[in-house]
mmCIF file of N, CA, C and O in Angstrom:
data_model
loop_
_atom_site.group_PDB
_atom_site.id
_atom_site.type_symbol
_atom_site.label_atom_id
_atom_site.label_comp_id
_atom_site.label_asym_id
_atom_site.label_seq_id
_atom_site.Cartn_x
_atom_site.Cartn_y
_atom_site.Cartn_z
ATOM 1 N N UNK A 1 24.944 36.143 1.187
ATOM 2 C CA UNK A 1 26.091 36.320 -0.003
ATOM 3 C C UNK A 1 26.072 36.823 -0.977
ATOM 4 O O UNK A 1 26.692 37.165 -1.778
ATOM 5 N N UNK A 2 24.768 36.314 -1.842
ATOM 6 C CA UNK A 2 24.576 36.441 -2.951
ATOM 7 C C UNK A 2 24.352 38.012 -3.309
ATOM 8 O O UNK A 2 25.062 38.419 -4.277
ATOM 9 N N UNK A 3 23.820 38.942 -2.607
ATOM 10 C CA UNK A 3 23.281 40.170 -2.375
ATOM 11 C C UNK A 3 24.895 40.849 -2.530
ATOM 12 O O UNK A 3 25.148 41.807 -2.880
ATOM 13 N N UNK A 4 25.502 40.248 -1.585
ATOM 14 C CA UNK A 4 27.070 40.800 -1.384
ATOM 15 C C UNK A 4 27.715 40.458 -2.523
ATOM 16 O O UNK A 4 28.692 41.568 -3.050
ATOM 17 N N UNK A 5 27.790 39.694 -3.397
ATOM 18 C CA UNK A 5 28.421 39.346 -4.901
ATOM 19 C C UNK A 5 28.082 40.319 -5.943
ATOM 20 O O UNK A 5 28.697 40.914 -6.446
ATOM 21 N N UNK A 6 26.593 40.652 -5.818
ATOM 22 C CA UNK A 6 26.011 41.471 -6.694
ATOM 23 C C UNK A 6 26.467 42.855 -6.403
ATOM 24 O O UNK A 6 27.027 43.482 -7.438
ATOM 25 N N UNK A 7 26.843 43.095 -5.124
ATOM 26 C CA UNK A 7 27.289 44.488 -5.052
ATOM 27 C C UNK A 7 28.571 44.845 -5.671
ATOM 28 O O UNK A 7 28.833 45.970 -5.848
ATOM 29 N N UNK A 8 29.257 43.920 -5.209
ATOM 30 C CA UNK A 8 30.679 43.983 -5.735
ATOM 31 C C UNK A 8 30.732 43.960 -7.176
ATOM 32 O O UNK A 8 31.752 44.793 -7.691
ATOM 33 N N UNK A 9 29.839 43.103 -7.944
ATOM 34 C CA UNK A 9 30.113 43.209 -9.281
ATOM 35 C C UNK A 9 29.415 44.530 -9.797
ATOM 36 O O UNK A 9 30.143 45.399 -10.803
ATOM 37 N N UNK A 10 28.351 45.201 -9.346
ATOM 38 C CA UNK A 10 28.028 46.359 -9.545
ATOM 39 C C UNK A 10 28.968 47.617 -9.164
ATOM 40 O O UNK A 10 29.039 48.290 -10.201
ATOM 41 N N UNK A 11 29.703 47.516 -7.977
ATOM 42 C CA UNK A 11 30.602 48.457 -7.822
ATOM 43 C C UNK A 11 32.070 48.519 -8.679
ATOM 44 O O UNK A 11 32.395 49.579 -9.325
ATOM 45 N N UNK A 12 32.054 47.277 -9.267
ATOM 46 C CA UNK A 12 33.287 46.754 -10.136
ATOM 47 C C UNK A 12 32.683 47.708 -11.405
ATOM 48 O O UNK A 12 33.599 48.571 -12.331
ATOM 49 N N UNK A 13 31.702 47.431 -12.040
ATOM 50 C CA UNK A 13 31.260 47.427 -13.645
ATOM 51 C C UNK A 13 30.936 49.350 -13.401
ATOM 52 O O UNK A 13 31.435 50.045 -14.546
ATOM 53 N N UNK A 14 30.333 49.787 -12.271
ATOM 54 C CA UNK A 14 30.030 51.319 -12.149
ATOM 55 C C UNK A 14 31.468 52.192 -12.239
ATOM 56 O O UNK A 14 31.453 53.244 -12.802
ATOM 57 N N UNK A 15 32.463 51.772 -11.434
ATOM 58 C CA UNK A 15 33.622 52.268 -11.751
ATOM 59 C C UNK A 15 34.140 52.298 -13.024
ATOM 60 O O UNK A 15 34.841 53.539 -13.362
ATOM 61 N N UNK A 16 34.278 50.895 -13.837
ATOM 62 C CA UNK A 16 34.669 51.065 -15.036
ATOM 63 C C UNK A 16 34.046 51.972 -16.137
ATOM 64 O O UNK A 16 34.412 52.913 -16.768
ATOM 65 N N UNK A 17 32.590 52.066 -15.644
ATOM 66 C CA UNK A 17 31.670 53.046 -16.687
ATOM 67 C C UNK A 17 32.082 54.364 -16.282
ATOM 68 O O UNK A 17 32.175 55.190 -17.255
ATOM 69 N N UNK A 18 32.086 54.813 -15.006
ATOM 70 C CA UNK A 18 32.161 56.389 -14.536
ATOM 71 C C UNK A 18 33.570 56.581 -15.257
ATOM 72 O O UNK A 18 33.612 58.218 -15.445
ATOM 73 N N UNK A 19 34.560 56.143 -15.300
ATOM 74 C CA UNK A 19 36.003 56.411 -15.389
ATOM 75 C C UNK A 19 36.011 56.076 -16.888
ATOM 76 O O UNK A 19 37.255 56.811 -17.304
ATOM 77 N N UNK A 20 35.305 55.767 -17.577
ATOM 78 C CA UNK A 20 35.356 55.382 -19.062
ATOM 79 C C UNK A 20 36.695 54.583 -19.222
ATOM 80 O O UNK A 20 37.476 54.755 -20.273
ATOM 81 N N UNK A 21 36.896 53.731 -18.560
ATOM 82 C CA UNK A 21 37.880 52.777 -18.827
ATOM 83 C C UNK A 21 37.633 51.780 -19.750
ATOM 84 O O UNK A 21 36.837 51.275 -19.709
ATOM 85 N N UNK A 22 38.999 51.718 -20.751
ATOM 86 C CA UNK A 22 38.861 50.777 -21.702
ATOM 87 C C UNK A 22 38.810 49.485 -21.197
ATOM 88 O O UNK A 22 39.758 49.371 -20.344
ATOM 89 N N UNK A 23 38.043 48.601 -21.592
ATOM 90 C CA UNK A 23 38.081 47.098 -21.217
ATOM 91 C C UNK A 23 37.887 45.982 -22.257
ATOM 92 O O UNK A 23 37.745 46.397 -23.559
ATOM 93 N N UNK A 24 38.586 44.712 -21.733
ATOM 94 C CA UNK A 24 38.444 43.671 -22.745
ATOM 95 C C UNK A 24 37.404 42.782 -21.647
ATOM 96 O O UNK A 24 37.646 42.188 -20.834
ATOM 97 N N UNK A 25 36.295 42.153 -22.848
ATOM 98 C CA UNK A 25 35.400 41.205 -22.069
ATOM 99 C C UNK A 25 35.607 40.180 -22.827
ATOM 100 O O UNK A 25 35.666 39.996 -24.027
ATOM 101 N N UNK A 26 35.968 38.917 -22.067
ATOM 102 C CA UNK A 26 36.196 37.449 -22.618
ATOM 103 C C UNK A 26 34.659 36.759 -22.436
ATOM 104 O O UNK A 26 34.249 36.755 -21.052
ATOM 105 N N UNK A 27 34.078 36.380 -23.533
ATOM 106 C CA UNK A 27 33.036 35.594 -23.251
ATOM 107 C C UNK A 27 33.459 33.894 -22.929
ATOM 108 O O UNK A 27 34.590 33.657 -23.389
ATOM 109 N N UNK A 28 32.499 33.179 -22.622
ATOM 110 C CA UNK A 28 32.662 31.885 -22.408
ATOM 111 C C UNK A 28 32.744 31.113 -23.483
ATOM 112 O O UNK A 28 33.643 30.081 -23.663
ATOM 113 N N UNK A 29 32.619 31.607 -24.918
ATOM 114 C CA UNK A 29 32.965 30.866 -26.108
ATOM 115 C C UNK A 29 34.208 31.340 -26.587
ATOM 116 O O UNK A 29 34.606 30.906 -27.455
ATOM 117 N N UNK A 30 34.877 32.308 -25.744
ATOM 118 C CA UNK A 30 36.478 32.287 -26.341
ATOM 119 C C UNK A 30 36.399 33.792 -27.096
ATOM 120 O O UNK A 30 37.761 34.486 -27.159
ATOM 121 N N UNK A 31 35.327 34.486 -27.446
ATOM 122 C CA UNK A 31 35.402 35.384 -27.986
ATOM 123 C C UNK A 31 35.969 36.677 -27.081
ATOM 124 O O UNK A 31 35.503 36.586 -25.990
ATOM 125 N N UNK A 32 36.624 37.549 -27.769
ATOM 126 C CA UNK A 32 36.965 39.013 -26.848
ATOM 127 C C UNK A 32 36.228 40.206 -27.625
ATOM 128 O O UNK A 32 36.375 40.436 -28.467
ATOM 129 N N UNK A 33 35.647 40.821 -26.761
ATOM 130 C CA UNK A 33 35.303 42.369 -26.818
ATOM 131 C C UNK A 33 35.950 43.578 -26.292
ATOM 132 O O UNK A 33 36.352 43.620 -24.996
ATOM 133 N N UNK A 34 36.421 44.358 -27.158
ATOM 134 C CA UNK A 34 37.035 45.448 -26.607
ATOM 135 C C UNK A 34 36.098 46.774 -26.759
ATOM 136 O O UNK A 34 35.246 46.881 -27.549
ATOM 137 N N UNK A 35 36.346 47.806 -25.292
ATOM 138 C CA UNK A 35 35.405 48.637 -25.464
ATOM 139 C C UNK A 35 35.411 49.342 -24.220
ATOM 140 O O UNK A 35 36.460 49.138 -23.594
ATOM 141 N N UNK A 36 34.300 50.343 -24.036
ATOM 142 C CA UNK A 36 34.418 50.749 -22.907
ATOM 143 C C UNK A 36 32.596 50.679 -22.380
ATOM 144 O O UNK A 36 31.826 50.478 -23.246
ATOM 145 N N UNK A 37 32.209 50.319 -21.099
ATOM 146 C CA UNK A 37 31.114 50.057 -20.407
ATOM 147 C C UNK A 37 30.218 51.427 -20.660
ATOM 148 O O UNK A 37 30.675 52.260 -19.945
ATOM 149 N N UNK A 38 28.899 51.154 -21.381
ATOM 150 C CA UNK A 38 27.780 52.400 -21.544
ATOM 151 C C UNK A 38 27.100 52.314 -20.425
ATOM 152 O O UNK A 38 26.793 53.345 -19.982
ATOM 153 N N UNK A 39 26.602 51.227 -20.410
ATOM 154 C CA UNK A 39 25.705 50.868 -19.184
ATOM 155 C C UNK A 39 25.494 49.407 -18.740
ATOM 156 O O UNK A 39 25.891 48.585 -19.485
ATOM 157 N N UNK A 40 24.625 49.110 -17.785
ATOM 158 C CA UNK A 40 24.490 47.883 -17.346
ATOM 159 C C UNK A 40 23.363 47.598 -16.685
ATOM 160 O O UNK A 40 23.169 48.590 -15.835
ATOM 161 N N UNK A 41 22.842 46.356 -16.422
ATOM 162 C CA UNK A 41 21.887 46.285 -15.502
ATOM 163 C C UNK A 41 22.012 44.900 -14.826
ATOM 164 O O UNK A 41 22.866 44.249 -14.789
ATOM 165 N N UNK A 42 20.799 44.289 -14.524
ATOM 166 C CA UNK A 42 20.882 42.913 -13.715
ATOM 167 C C UNK A 42 21.347 41.828 -14.873
ATOM 168 O O UNK A 42 22.124 40.874 -14.365
ATOM 169 N N UNK A 43 21.075 41.717 -16.119
ATOM 170 C CA UNK A 43 21.214 40.960 -16.882
ATOM 171 C C UNK A 43 22.353 41.155 -18.098
ATOM 172 O O UNK A 43 22.766 40.155 -18.937
ATOM 173 N N UNK A 44 22.421 42.498 -18.387
ATOM 174 C CA UNK A 44 23.088 42.740 -19.541
ATOM 175 C C UNK A 44 24.385 43.998 -19.151
ATOM 176 O O UNK A 44 24.197 44.564 -18.366
ATOM 177 N N UNK A 45 24.984 43.975 -20.175
ATOM 178 C CA UNK A 45 26.280 44.890 -20.006
ATOM 179 C C UNK A 45 26.526 45.453 -21.885
ATOM 180 O O UNK A 45 26.292 44.929 -22.633
ATOM 181 N N UNK A 46 26.061 46.838 -21.699
ATOM 182 C CA UNK A 46 26.120 47.451 -22.939
ATOM 183 C C UNK A 46 27.581 48.132 -23.206
ATOM 184 O O UNK A 46 28.132 48.777 -22.363
ATOM 185 N N UNK A 47 28.110 47.619 -24.305
ATOM 186 C CA UNK A 47 29.777 47.918 -24.385
ATOM 187 C C UNK A 47 29.863 48.638 -25.495
ATOM 188 O O UNK A 47 29.306 48.145 -26.753
ATOM 189 N N UNK A 48 30.417 49.661 -25.619
ATOM 190 C CA UNK A 48 30.608 50.738 -26.600
ATOM 191 C C UNK A 48 32.234 50.757 -27.255
ATOM 192 O O UNK A 48 32.990 50.985 -26.603
ATOM 193 N N UNK A 49 32.118 50.399 -28.844
ATOM 194 C CA UNK A 49 33.519 50.687 -29.381
ATOM 195 C C UNK A 49 33.119 51.245 -30.745
ATOM 196 O O UNK A 49 32.651 52.446 -30.369
ATOM 197 N N UNK A 50 32.962 50.809 -31.714
ATOM 198 C CA UNK A 50 32.408 51.244 -32.824
ATOM 199 C C UNK A 50 31.130 51.526 -32.976
ATOM 200 O O UNK A 50 30.224 52.143 -33.234
ATOM 201 N N UNK A 51 30.504 50.208 -32.371
ATOM 202 C CA UNK A 51 28.997 50.213 -32.163
ATOM 203 C C UNK A 51 28.591 49.884 -30.894
ATOM 204 O O UNK A 51 29.363 49.641 -30.072
ATOM 205 N N UNK A 52 27.466 50.077 -30.324
ATOM 206 C CA UNK A 52 27.225 49.501 -28.865
ATOM 207 C C UNK A 52 26.723 48.019 -29.103
ATOM 208 O O UNK A 52 25.409 47.729 -29.878
ATOM 209 N N UNK A 53 27.334 47.181 -28.152
ATOM 210 C CA UNK A 53 27.114 45.475 -28.056
ATOM 211 C C UNK A 53 26.351 45.468 -26.818
ATOM 212 O O UNK A 53 26.849 45.842 -25.790
ATOM 213 N N UNK A 54 25.057 44.653 -26.797
ATOM 214 C CA UNK A 54 24.648 44.298 -25.723
ATOM 215 C C UNK A 54 24.920 43.147 -25.341
ATOM 216 O O UNK A 54 24.817 41.843 -26.212
ATOM 217 N N UNK A 55 25.630 42.771 -24.382
ATOM 218 C CA UNK A 55 26.329 41.543 -23.812
ATOM 219 C C UNK A 55 25.191 40.830 -22.480
ATOM 220 O O UNK A 55 25.405 41.557 -21.597
ATOM 221 N N UNK A 56 24.951 39.538 -22.841
ATOM 222 C CA UNK A 56 24.297 38.920 -21.968
ATOM 223 C C UNK A 56 25.326 38.678 -20.567
ATOM 224 O O UNK A 56 26.507 38.057 -20.898
ATOM 225 N N UNK A 57 25.246 39.135 -19.377
ATOM 226 C CA UNK A 57 26.036 38.661 -18.128
ATOM 227 C C UNK A 57 26.518 37.222 -18.113
ATOM 228 O O UNK A 57 27.407 37.090 -17.708
ATOM 229 N N UNK A 58 25.545 36.527 -18.564
ATOM 230 C CA UNK A 58 25.555 34.808 -18.253
ATOM 231 C C UNK A 58 26.660 34.519 -19.346
ATOM 232 O O UNK A 58 27.286 33.268 -19.176
ATOM 233 N N UNK A 59 26.632 35.111 -20.437
ATOM 234 C CA UNK A 59 27.864 34.927 -21.426
ATOM 235 C C UNK A 59 29.103 35.653 -21.152
ATOM 236 O O UNK A 59 30.147 34.927 -21.865
ATOM 237 N N UNK A 60 29.532 36.329 -19.837
ATOM 238 C CA UNK A 60 30.764 36.699 -19.607
ATOM 239 C C UNK A 60 31.281 35.770 -18.732
ATOM 240 O O UNK A 60 30.907 35.476 -17.975
ATOM 241 N N UNK A 61 32.541 35.667 -19.034
ATOM 242 C CA UNK A 61 33.586 34.813 -18.299
ATOM 243 C C UNK A 61 34.682 35.850 -17.730
ATOM 244 O O UNK A 61 34.685 35.492 -16.489
ATOM 245 N N UNK A 62 35.654 36.844 -18.234
ATOM 246 C CA UNK A 62 36.282 37.701 -17.544
ATOM 247 C C UNK A 62 35.934 39.258 -18.274
ATOM 248 O O UNK A 62 35.446 39.295 -19.253
ATOM 249 N N UNK A 63 36.109 40.059 -17.156
ATOM 250 C CA UNK A 63 36.308 41.586 -17.617
ATOM 251 C C UNK A 63 37.508 41.909 -16.968
ATOM 252 O O UNK A 63 37.917 41.912 -15.906
ATOM 253 N N UNK A 64 38.340 42.377 -17.964
ATOM 254 C CA UNK A 64 39.845 43.129 -17.779
ATOM 255 C C UNK A 64 39.869 44.646 -17.751
ATOM 256 O O UNK A 64 39.682 45.164 -19.042
ATOM 257 N N UNK A 65 40.091 45.203 -17.204
ATOM 258 C CA UNK A 65 40.453 46.780 -17.426
ATOM 259 C C UNK A 65 41.821 46.788 -18.299
ATOM 260 O O UNK A 65 42.579 46.306 -18.167
ATOM 261 N N UNK A 66 41.778 47.879 -19.201
ATOM 262 C CA UNK A 66 42.860 47.711 -20.449
ATOM 263 C C UNK A 66 44.272 48.128 -19.448
ATOM 264 O O UNK A 66 44.181 48.819 -18.118
ATOM 265 N N UNK A 67 45.133 47.553 -19.831
ATOM 266 C CA UNK A 67 46.439 47.912 -19.424
ATOM 267 C C UNK A 67 46.631 46.896 -18.175
ATOM 268 O O UNK A 67 47.903 46.823 -17.899
ATOM 269 N N UNK A 68 45.825 46.295 -17.787
ATOM 270 C CA UNK A 68 46.092 44.770 -16.686
ATOM 271 C C UNK A 68 46.302 43.737 -17.437
ATOM 272 O O UNK A 68 45.794 42.861 -16.807
ATOM 273 N N UNK A 69 45.973 43.689 -18.798
ATOM 274 C CA UNK A 69 46.089 42.469 -19.305
ATOM 275 C C UNK A 69 47.524 41.789 -19.334
ATOM 276 O O UNK A 69 48.508 42.295 -19.719
ATOM 277 N N UNK A 70 47.641 40.326 -18.972
ATOM 278 C CA UNK A 70 48.750 39.839 -19.077
ATOM 279 C C UNK A 70 48.699 38.693 -20.232
ATOM 280 O O UNK A 70 47.668 38.001 -20.270
ATOM 281 N N UNK A 71 49.710 38.556 -20.882
ATOM 282 C CA UNK A 71 49.531 37.566 -21.866
ATOM 283 C C UNK A 71 49.534 35.932 -21.227
ATOM 284 O O UNK A 71 50.248 35.701 -20.279
ATOM 285 N N UNK A 72 48.675 35.538 -21.524
ATOM 286 C CA UNK A 72 48.397 34.010 -21.035
ATOM 287 C C UNK A 72 49.304 32.604 -21.833
ATOM 288 O O UNK A 72 49.078 32.578 -23.151
ATOM 289 N N UNK A 73 50.254 32.176 -21.634
ATOM 290 C CA UNK A 73 50.981 30.977 -22.404
ATOM 291 C C UNK A 73 49.950 30.353 -22.570
ATOM 292 O O UNK A 73 49.065 29.552 -22.084
ATOM 293 N N UNK A 74 50.255 29.596 -23.699
ATOM 294 C CA UNK A 74 49.295 28.753 -24.703
ATOM 295 C C UNK A 74 50.187 27.350 -24.741
ATOM 296 O O UNK A 74 51.334 27.627 -24.927
ATOM 297 N N UNK A 75 49.316 26.364 -24.065
ATOM 298 C CA UNK A 75 50.264 25.347 -24.522
ATOM 299 C C UNK A 75 51.011 24.947 -25.892
ATOM 300 O O UNK A 75 50.257 25.316 -27.053
ATOM 301 N N UNK A 76 51.992 24.710 -25.925
ATOM 302 C CA UNK A 76 52.870 24.276 -27.551
ATOM 303 C C UNK A 76 52.865 22.859 -27.407
ATOM 304 O O UNK A 76 53.120 21.611 -26.699
ATOM 305 N N UNK A 77 52.527 22.512 -28.718
ATOM 306 C CA UNK A 77 52.456 21.022 -29.432
ATOM 307 C C UNK A 77 53.819 20.697 -29.925
ATOM 308 O O UNK A 77 54.386 21.367 -30.631
ATOM 309 N N UNK A 78 54.219 19.590 -29.154
ATOM 310 C CA UNK A 78 55.515 18.762 -29.656
ATOM 311 C C UNK A 78 55.222 17.480 -29.948
ATOM 312 O O UNK A 78 54.354 16.853 -29.461
ATOM 313 N N UNK A 79 55.960 16.926 -31.009
ATOM 314 C CA UNK A 79 55.670 16.015 -31.232
ATOM 315 C C UNK A 79 56.805 14.629 -30.680
ATOM 316 O O UNK A 79 57.950 15.064 -30.764
ATOM 317 N N UNK A 80 56.190 13.830 -30.010
ATOM 318 C CA UNK A 80 57.265 12.936 -29.227
ATOM 319 C C UNK A 80 57.730 11.685 -30.326
ATOM 320 O O UNK A 80 56.866 10.835 -30.589
ATOM 321 N N UNK A 81 58.826 11.688 -30.894
ATOM 322 C CA UNK A 81 58.999 10.726 -31.898
ATOM 323 C C UNK A 81 59.092 9.264 -31.390
ATOM 324 O O UNK A 81 58.990 8.481 -32.247
ATOM 325 N N UNK A 82 59.383 8.963 -30.072
ATOM 326 C CA UNK A 82 59.118 7.413 -29.559
ATOM 327 C C UNK A 82 57.854 7.277 -29.814
ATOM 328 O O UNK A 82 57.732 5.749 -30.196
ATOM 329 N N UNK A 83 56.869 7.885 -29.394
ATOM 330 C CA UNK A 83 55.729 7.159 -29.327
ATOM 331 C C UNK A 83 54.702 7.899 -30.654
ATOM 332 O O UNK A 83 53.659 7.212 -30.669
ATOM 333 N N UNK A 84 54.999 8.396 -31.466
ATOM 334 C CA UNK A 84 53.981 9.200 -32.114
ATOM 335 C C UNK A 84 53.093 9.871 -31.745
ATOM 336 O O UNK A 84 52.321 10.006 -32.357
ATOM 337 N N UNK A 85 53.119 10.377 -30.475
ATOM 338 C CA UNK A 85 52.177 10.953 -29.886
ATOM 339 C C UNK A 85 52.569 12.852 -29.797
ATOM 340 O O UNK A 85 53.648 13.003 -29.595
ATOM 341 N N UNK A 86 51.341 13.559 -29.899
ATOM 342 C CA UNK A 86 51.557 14.753 -29.811
ATOM 343 C C UNK A 86 51.675 15.251 -28.275
ATOM 344 O O UNK A 86 50.526 14.798 -27.557
ATOM 345 N N UNK A 87 52.535 15.922 -27.752
ATOM 346 C CA UNK A 87 52.580 16.126 -26.271
ATOM 347 C C UNK A 87 52.284 17.522 -26.358
ATOM 348 O O UNK A 87 53.364 18.510 -26.646
ATOM 349 N N UNK A 88 51.594 18.012 -25.312
ATOM 350 C CA UNK A 88 51.344 19.572 -24.989
ATOM 351 C C UNK A 88 52.304 20.106 -24.111
ATOM 352 O O UNK A 88 52.595 19.237 -22.614
ATOM 353 N N UNK A 89 53.105 21.084 -24.244
ATOM 354 C CA UNK A 89 54.032 21.532 -23.289
ATOM 355 C C UNK A 89 53.593 23.135 -22.925
ATOM 356 O O UNK A 89 53.296 23.921 -23.660
ATOM 357 N N UNK A 90 54.066 23.471 -21.717
ATOM 358 C CA UNK A 90 53.551 24.654 -21.416
ATOM 359 C C UNK A 90 55.104 25.700 -21.911
ATOM 360 O O UNK A 90 56.101 25.322 -21.711
ATOM 361 N N UNK A 91 54.728 26.956 -22.386
ATOM 362 C CA UNK A 91 56.057 27.978 -22.563
ATOM 363 C C UNK A 91 56.317 28.644 -21.573
ATOM 364 O O UNK A 91 55.810 28.647 -20.609
ATOM 365 N N UNK A 92 57.675 28.664 -21.640
ATOM 366 C CA UNK A 92 58.457 29.256 -20.634
ATOM 367 C C UNK A 92 57.705 31.007 -20.734
ATOM 368 O O UNK A 92 58.078 31.442 -21.596
ATOM 369 N N UNK A 93 57.614 31.492 -19.386
ATOM 370 C CA UNK A 93 57.313 32.709 -19.302
ATOM 371 C C UNK A 93 58.403 33.634 -19.328
ATOM 372 O O UNK A 93 58.568 34.771 -20.073
ATOM 373 N N UNK A 94 59.393 33.190 -19.408
ATOM 374 C CA UNK A 94 60.822 34.034 -19.481
ATOM 375 C C UNK A 94 61.119 34.168 -20.836
ATOM 376 O O UNK A 94 61.789 35.155 -21.198
ATOM 377 N N UNK A 95 61.228 33.355 -21.844
ATOM 378 C CA UNK A 95 61.510 33.294 -22.963
ATOM 379 C C UNK A 95 60.330 33.454 -23.979
ATOM 380 O O UNK A 95 60.380 33.575 -25.406
ATOM 381 N N UNK A 96 59.169 32.722 -23.509
ATOM 382 C CA UNK A 96 57.656 33.154 -24.302
ATOM 383 C C UNK A 96 57.933 31.732 -25.506
ATOM 384 O O UNK A 96 56.880 31.568 -26.287
ATOM 385 N N UNK A 97 58.555 30.939 -25.061
ATOM 386 C CA UNK A 97 58.709 29.553 -25.990
ATOM 387 C C UNK A 97 57.975 28.446 -25.338
ATOM 388 O O UNK A 97 58.061 28.478 -24.363
#
Protein backbone atom coordinates (compact mmCIF):
# COMPACT_ATOMS: atom_id res chain seq x y z
CA UNK A 1 0.00 0.00 0.00
CA UNK A 2 2.81 2.43 0.88
CA UNK A 3 4.38 1.92 -2.57
CA UNK A 4 1.02 2.55 -4.23
CA UNK A 5 0.63 5.87 -2.36
CA UNK A 6 4.14 6.97 -3.33
CA UNK A 7 3.35 6.18 -6.93
CA UNK A 8 0.21 8.34 -6.77
CA UNK A 9 2.23 11.17 -5.21
CA UNK A 10 4.92 10.89 -7.87
CA UNK A 11 2.36 10.83 -10.70
CA UNK A 12 0.63 13.93 -9.32
CA UNK A 13 3.85 15.91 -8.83
CA UNK A 14 5.27 14.78 -12.19
CA UNK A 15 2.12 15.90 -14.05
CA UNK A 16 2.26 19.31 -12.35
CA UNK A 17 5.97 19.63 -13.17
CA UNK A 18 5.69 18.47 -16.79
CA UNK A 19 2.72 20.78 -17.51
CA UNK A 20 4.41 23.67 -15.67
CA UNK A 21 1.16 24.15 -13.76
CA UNK A 22 1.18 27.02 -11.25
CA UNK A 23 0.55 25.67 -7.75
CA UNK A 24 0.00 26.72 -4.19
CA UNK A 25 1.62 24.63 -1.48
CA UNK A 26 0.28 24.96 2.04
CA UNK A 27 2.71 24.00 4.77
CA UNK A 28 1.70 22.44 8.09
CA UNK A 29 2.50 25.77 9.81
CA UNK A 30 0.00 27.61 7.57
CA UNK A 31 2.45 29.29 5.18
CA UNK A 32 1.42 29.30 1.52
CA UNK A 33 4.02 29.04 -1.25
CA UNK A 34 3.14 29.90 -4.86
CA UNK A 35 5.15 28.78 -7.86
CA UNK A 36 5.82 25.87 -10.18
CA UNK A 37 7.37 22.53 -9.37
CA UNK A 38 10.89 22.49 -10.74
CA UNK A 39 11.82 19.03 -9.47
CA UNK A 40 11.20 16.62 -6.60
CA UNK A 41 12.61 13.50 -5.03
CA UNK A 42 11.77 11.22 -2.12
CA UNK A 43 12.18 13.96 0.51
CA UNK A 44 11.86 17.42 -1.07
CA UNK A 45 10.03 19.49 -3.69
CA UNK A 46 11.84 22.36 -5.46
CA UNK A 47 9.33 25.17 -6.07
CA UNK A 48 10.27 27.97 -8.47
CA UNK A 49 8.77 31.46 -8.22
CA UNK A 50 11.10 34.46 -8.05
CA UNK A 51 13.63 32.11 -6.45
CA UNK A 52 13.77 28.34 -6.07
CA UNK A 53 12.68 27.12 -2.66
CA UNK A 54 13.44 23.62 -1.41
CA UNK A 55 10.46 22.41 0.62
CA UNK A 56 10.66 19.25 2.71
CA UNK A 57 7.72 16.95 1.94
CA UNK A 58 7.09 16.28 5.63
CA UNK A 59 6.32 20.01 6.02
CA UNK A 60 3.69 20.02 3.23
CA UNK A 61 0.04 19.85 4.14
CA UNK A 62 -1.62 20.41 0.75
CA UNK A 63 -0.65 20.95 -2.90
CA UNK A 64 -3.27 22.75 -4.99
CA UNK A 65 -3.01 23.38 -8.75
CA UNK A 66 -3.86 26.98 -9.74
CA UNK A 67 -7.45 27.57 -10.66
CA UNK A 68 -8.79 24.89 -8.35
CA UNK A 69 -8.47 26.92 -5.16
CA UNK A 70 -11.70 27.41 -3.29
CA UNK A 71 -11.95 30.05 -0.58
CA UNK A 72 -12.23 28.37 2.79
CA UNK A 73 -14.72 30.03 5.11
CA UNK A 74 -13.06 31.13 8.33
CA UNK A 75 -14.96 31.04 11.58
CA UNK A 76 -16.25 34.47 12.56
CA UNK A 77 -16.11 35.65 16.17
CA UNK A 78 -19.27 37.06 17.63
CA UNK A 79 -19.79 38.34 21.13
CA UNK A 80 -22.60 36.70 23.12
CA UNK A 81 -23.86 39.54 25.29
CA UNK A 82 -25.74 37.28 27.73
CA UNK A 83 -22.68 35.29 28.81
CA UNK A 84 -19.87 37.65 27.79
CA UNK A 85 -18.31 34.81 25.79
CA UNK A 86 -16.95 35.05 22.26
CA UNK A 87 -18.78 32.55 20.07
CA UNK A 88 -17.31 31.25 16.82
CA UNK A 89 -19.72 30.87 13.94
CA UNK A 90 -19.18 29.74 10.36
CA UNK A 91 -19.71 32.16 7.52
CA UNK A 92 -22.48 31.53 5.08
CA UNK A 93 -21.11 30.41 1.71
CA UNK A 94 -23.88 32.26 -0.12
CA UNK A 95 -23.19 35.64 1.43
CA UNK A 96 -19.57 35.23 2.50
CA UNK A 97 -20.51 36.56 5.94
